[in-house]
XYZ file of C-alpha atoms in Angstrom:
241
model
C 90.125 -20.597 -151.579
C 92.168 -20.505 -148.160
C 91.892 -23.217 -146.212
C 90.222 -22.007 -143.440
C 87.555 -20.057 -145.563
C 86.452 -23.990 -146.643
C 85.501 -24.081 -142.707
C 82.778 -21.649 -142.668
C 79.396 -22.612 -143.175
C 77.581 -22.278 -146.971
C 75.860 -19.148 -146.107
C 79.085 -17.413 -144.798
C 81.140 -17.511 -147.762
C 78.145 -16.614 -150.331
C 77.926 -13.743 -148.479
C 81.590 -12.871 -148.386
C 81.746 -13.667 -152.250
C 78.571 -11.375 -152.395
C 80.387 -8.352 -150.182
C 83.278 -8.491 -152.298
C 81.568 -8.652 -155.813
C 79.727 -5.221 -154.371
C 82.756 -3.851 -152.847
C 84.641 -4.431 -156.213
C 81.774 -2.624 -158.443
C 81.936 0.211 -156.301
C 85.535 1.065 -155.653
C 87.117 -0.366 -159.246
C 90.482 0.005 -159.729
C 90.850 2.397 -155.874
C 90.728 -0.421 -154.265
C 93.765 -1.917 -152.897
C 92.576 -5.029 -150.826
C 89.669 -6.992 -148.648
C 90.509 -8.924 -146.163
C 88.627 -11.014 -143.525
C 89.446 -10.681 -139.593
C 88.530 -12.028 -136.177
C 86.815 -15.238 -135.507
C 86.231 -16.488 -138.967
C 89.652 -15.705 -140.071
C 91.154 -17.918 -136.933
C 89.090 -21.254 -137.435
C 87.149 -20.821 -134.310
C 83.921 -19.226 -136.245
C 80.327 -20.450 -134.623
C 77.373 -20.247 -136.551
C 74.876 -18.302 -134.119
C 77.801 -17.039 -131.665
C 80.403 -15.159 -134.473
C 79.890 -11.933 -136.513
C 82.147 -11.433 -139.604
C 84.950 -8.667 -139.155
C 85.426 -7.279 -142.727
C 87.851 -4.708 -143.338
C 88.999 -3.019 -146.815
C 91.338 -0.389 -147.761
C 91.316 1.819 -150.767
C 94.255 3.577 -152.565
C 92.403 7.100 -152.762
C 89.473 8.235 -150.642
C 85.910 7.570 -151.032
C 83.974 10.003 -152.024
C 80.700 10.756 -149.640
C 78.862 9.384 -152.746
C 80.804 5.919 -152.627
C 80.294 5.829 -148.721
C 76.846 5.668 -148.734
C 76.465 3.522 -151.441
C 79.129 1.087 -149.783
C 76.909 1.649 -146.479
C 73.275 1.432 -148.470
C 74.630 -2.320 -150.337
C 76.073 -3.507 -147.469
C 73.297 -3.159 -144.646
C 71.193 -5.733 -143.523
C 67.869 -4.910 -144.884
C 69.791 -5.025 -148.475
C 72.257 -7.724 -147.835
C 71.381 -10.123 -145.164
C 74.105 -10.861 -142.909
C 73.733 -14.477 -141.560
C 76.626 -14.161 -138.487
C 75.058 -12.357 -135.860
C 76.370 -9.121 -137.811
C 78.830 -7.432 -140.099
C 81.807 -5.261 -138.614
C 82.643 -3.685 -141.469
C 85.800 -0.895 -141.837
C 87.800 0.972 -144.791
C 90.789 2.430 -144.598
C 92.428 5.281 -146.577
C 95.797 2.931 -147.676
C 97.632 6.920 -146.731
C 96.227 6.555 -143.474
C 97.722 3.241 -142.406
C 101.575 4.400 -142.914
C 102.209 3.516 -138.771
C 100.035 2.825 -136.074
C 99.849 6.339 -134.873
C 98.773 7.823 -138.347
C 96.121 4.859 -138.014
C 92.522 5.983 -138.140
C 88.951 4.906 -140.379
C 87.088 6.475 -143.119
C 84.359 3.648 -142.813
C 83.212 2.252 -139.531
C 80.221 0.031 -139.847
C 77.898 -2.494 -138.092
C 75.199 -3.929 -139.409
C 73.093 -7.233 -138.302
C 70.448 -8.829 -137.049
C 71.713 -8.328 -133.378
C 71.422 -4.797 -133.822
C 69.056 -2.705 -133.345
C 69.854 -0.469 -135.839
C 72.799 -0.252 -138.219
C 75.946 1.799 -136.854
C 77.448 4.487 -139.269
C 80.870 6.660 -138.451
C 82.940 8.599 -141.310
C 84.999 9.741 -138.589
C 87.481 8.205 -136.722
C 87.179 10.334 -133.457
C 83.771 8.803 -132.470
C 85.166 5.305 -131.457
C 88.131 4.606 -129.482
C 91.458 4.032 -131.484
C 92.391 0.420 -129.061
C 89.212 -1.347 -130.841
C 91.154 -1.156 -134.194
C 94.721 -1.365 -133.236
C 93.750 -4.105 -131.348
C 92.150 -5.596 -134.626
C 94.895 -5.107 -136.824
C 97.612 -6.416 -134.350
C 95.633 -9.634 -134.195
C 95.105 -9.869 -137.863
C 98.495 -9.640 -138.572
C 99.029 -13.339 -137.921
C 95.337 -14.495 -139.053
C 93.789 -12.039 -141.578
C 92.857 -13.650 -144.749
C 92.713 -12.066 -147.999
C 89.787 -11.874 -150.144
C 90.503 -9.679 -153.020
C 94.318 -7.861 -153.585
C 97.247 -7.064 -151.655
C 98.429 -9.540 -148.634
C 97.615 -7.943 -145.313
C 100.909 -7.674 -144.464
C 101.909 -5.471 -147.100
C 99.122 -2.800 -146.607
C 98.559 -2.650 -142.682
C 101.184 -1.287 -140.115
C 102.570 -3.709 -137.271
C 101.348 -2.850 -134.372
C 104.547 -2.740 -132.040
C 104.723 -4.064 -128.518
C 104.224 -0.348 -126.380
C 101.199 1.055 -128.511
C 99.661 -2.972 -128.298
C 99.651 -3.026 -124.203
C 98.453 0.637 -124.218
C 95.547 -0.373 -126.679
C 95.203 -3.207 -124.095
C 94.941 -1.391 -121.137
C 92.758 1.016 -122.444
C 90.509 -1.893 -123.663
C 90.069 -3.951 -120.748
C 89.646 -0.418 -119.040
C 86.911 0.224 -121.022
C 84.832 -2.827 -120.154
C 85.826 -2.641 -117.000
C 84.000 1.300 -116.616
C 81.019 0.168 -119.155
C 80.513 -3.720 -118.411
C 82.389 -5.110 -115.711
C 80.408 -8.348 -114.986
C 79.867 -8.966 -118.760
C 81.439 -12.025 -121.075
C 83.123 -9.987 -122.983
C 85.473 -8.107 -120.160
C 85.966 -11.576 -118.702
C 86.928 -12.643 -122.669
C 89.121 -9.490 -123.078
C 90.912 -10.258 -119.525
C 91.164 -13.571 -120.679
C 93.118 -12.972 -124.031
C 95.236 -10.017 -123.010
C 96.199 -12.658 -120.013
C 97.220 -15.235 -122.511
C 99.340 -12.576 -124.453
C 101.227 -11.618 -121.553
C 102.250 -14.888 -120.438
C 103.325 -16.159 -124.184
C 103.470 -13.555 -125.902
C 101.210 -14.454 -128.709
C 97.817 -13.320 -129.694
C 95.181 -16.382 -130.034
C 91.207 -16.421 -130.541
C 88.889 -16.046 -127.544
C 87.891 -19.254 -127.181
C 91.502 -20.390 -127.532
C 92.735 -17.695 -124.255
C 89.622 -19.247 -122.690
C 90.674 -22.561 -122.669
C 94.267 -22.176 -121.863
C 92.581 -20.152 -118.719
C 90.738 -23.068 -117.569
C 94.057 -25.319 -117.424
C 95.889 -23.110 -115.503
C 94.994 -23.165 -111.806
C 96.596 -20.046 -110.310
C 93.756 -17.928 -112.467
C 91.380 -20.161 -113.148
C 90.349 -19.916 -109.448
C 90.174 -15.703 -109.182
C 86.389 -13.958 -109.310
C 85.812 -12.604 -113.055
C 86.695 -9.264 -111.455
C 89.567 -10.459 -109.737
C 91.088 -11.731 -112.832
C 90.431 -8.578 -114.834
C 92.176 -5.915 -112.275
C 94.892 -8.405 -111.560
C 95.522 -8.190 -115.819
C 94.877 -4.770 -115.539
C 97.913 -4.133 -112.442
C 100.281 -6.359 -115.287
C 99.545 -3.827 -117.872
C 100.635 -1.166 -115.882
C 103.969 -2.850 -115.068
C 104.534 -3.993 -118.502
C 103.599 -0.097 -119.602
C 105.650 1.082 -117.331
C 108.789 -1.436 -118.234
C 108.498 0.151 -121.771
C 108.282 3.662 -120.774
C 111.663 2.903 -119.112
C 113.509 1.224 -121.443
């Protein structure tokens, strides 16, 4: 078991040993990996705070049959999730060639945070930054559960498609939530990227935020449009070169 898999609490990896088991039965020998993202792939999982990001990809697609059985075994009300939910997504192994062929055949949350399970088959109902943005972070952290490394299957995510995701991320919270956690989070991380370059947890961009003094002191908005004008240099630096 990776190391950092031994950090999660009991119930966690049960039901990550459960998911795969299921997962396994359905897709036999199509499947080509499963592999555990965000939070609980970083070390910085809380019990009560963290869902589980869960992503799989298959060698041939899923037939509508196998989606909704994938979707039926893996919901709540069949198999309880006990992080605050399950972000769960499959990819077509054809479909993740380069970031721009990138999109979902599965796209699925499912929790008891929610008030209702969410269900896509197709990739144009959610913005493309959420999983770009996903990937590019998991490239350093993902852990795999069953198969192929992640780094043999997904596509890096290279530096001018990763601040356009960016932008168009922190954009989006800024239109939908502005005074929420989670734009202030997103500003916050994208922040700590530009000034080192690396991608780290939200609670690890957090805390780097509160030692540094020149941004620790802006209004939550403040701090989000002032990441937003660096994008747009960055961007625009790119574009040029």
């Amino acid at each position: 078991m990776h190391s950092r898999l031994v950090t999660l609490p009991t119930a966690e990896q049960v039901y990550l040993n459960h998911l795969c088991d299921m997962l396994k039965l359905v897709t036999n020998n199509n499947l080509v990996g499963i592999y555990l993202l965000g939070s609980a792939s970083q070390g910085s999982y809380v019990a009560g705070e963290s869902d589980l990001d869960v992503q799989m990809v298959v060698e041939q697609p899923l037939c509508d049959a196998q989606k909704q059985a994938i979707i039926e075994m893996l919901s709540h009300s069949h198999l309880p999730c006990p992080a605050t939910k399950l972000e769960f997504v499959v990819y077509h192994k054809a479909h993740l060639c380069n970031a721009q062929s990138l999109h979902y055949s599965i796209n699925f949350n499912t929790g008891r945070t929610l008030e209702q399970d969410y269900v896509s088959f197709d990739h144009s109902n959610d913005p493309r930054h959420w999983f770009l943005l996903d990937i590019a972070m998991a490239n350093d952290w993902a852990i795999s559960l069953s198969g192929e490394a992640f780094c043999h299957v997904f596509p890096n995510i290279e530096a001018p498609i990763l601040l356009q995701a960016m932008h168009e991320c922190l954009t989006w919270f800024y239109q939908h939530y502005p005074d929420s956690k989670d734009c202030y989070q997103c500003a916050s991380r994208i922040l700590s990227y530009l000034l080192r370059g690396v991608l780290v947890s939200k609670r690890q961009s957090l805390s780097e935020l509160r030692l540094t003094d020149q941004w620790q002191s802006l209004p939550a908005q403040e701090l989000v449009k002032s990441v937003l004008q660096d994008l747009e240099v960055k961007i625009s630096h790119h574009n040029l070169s």
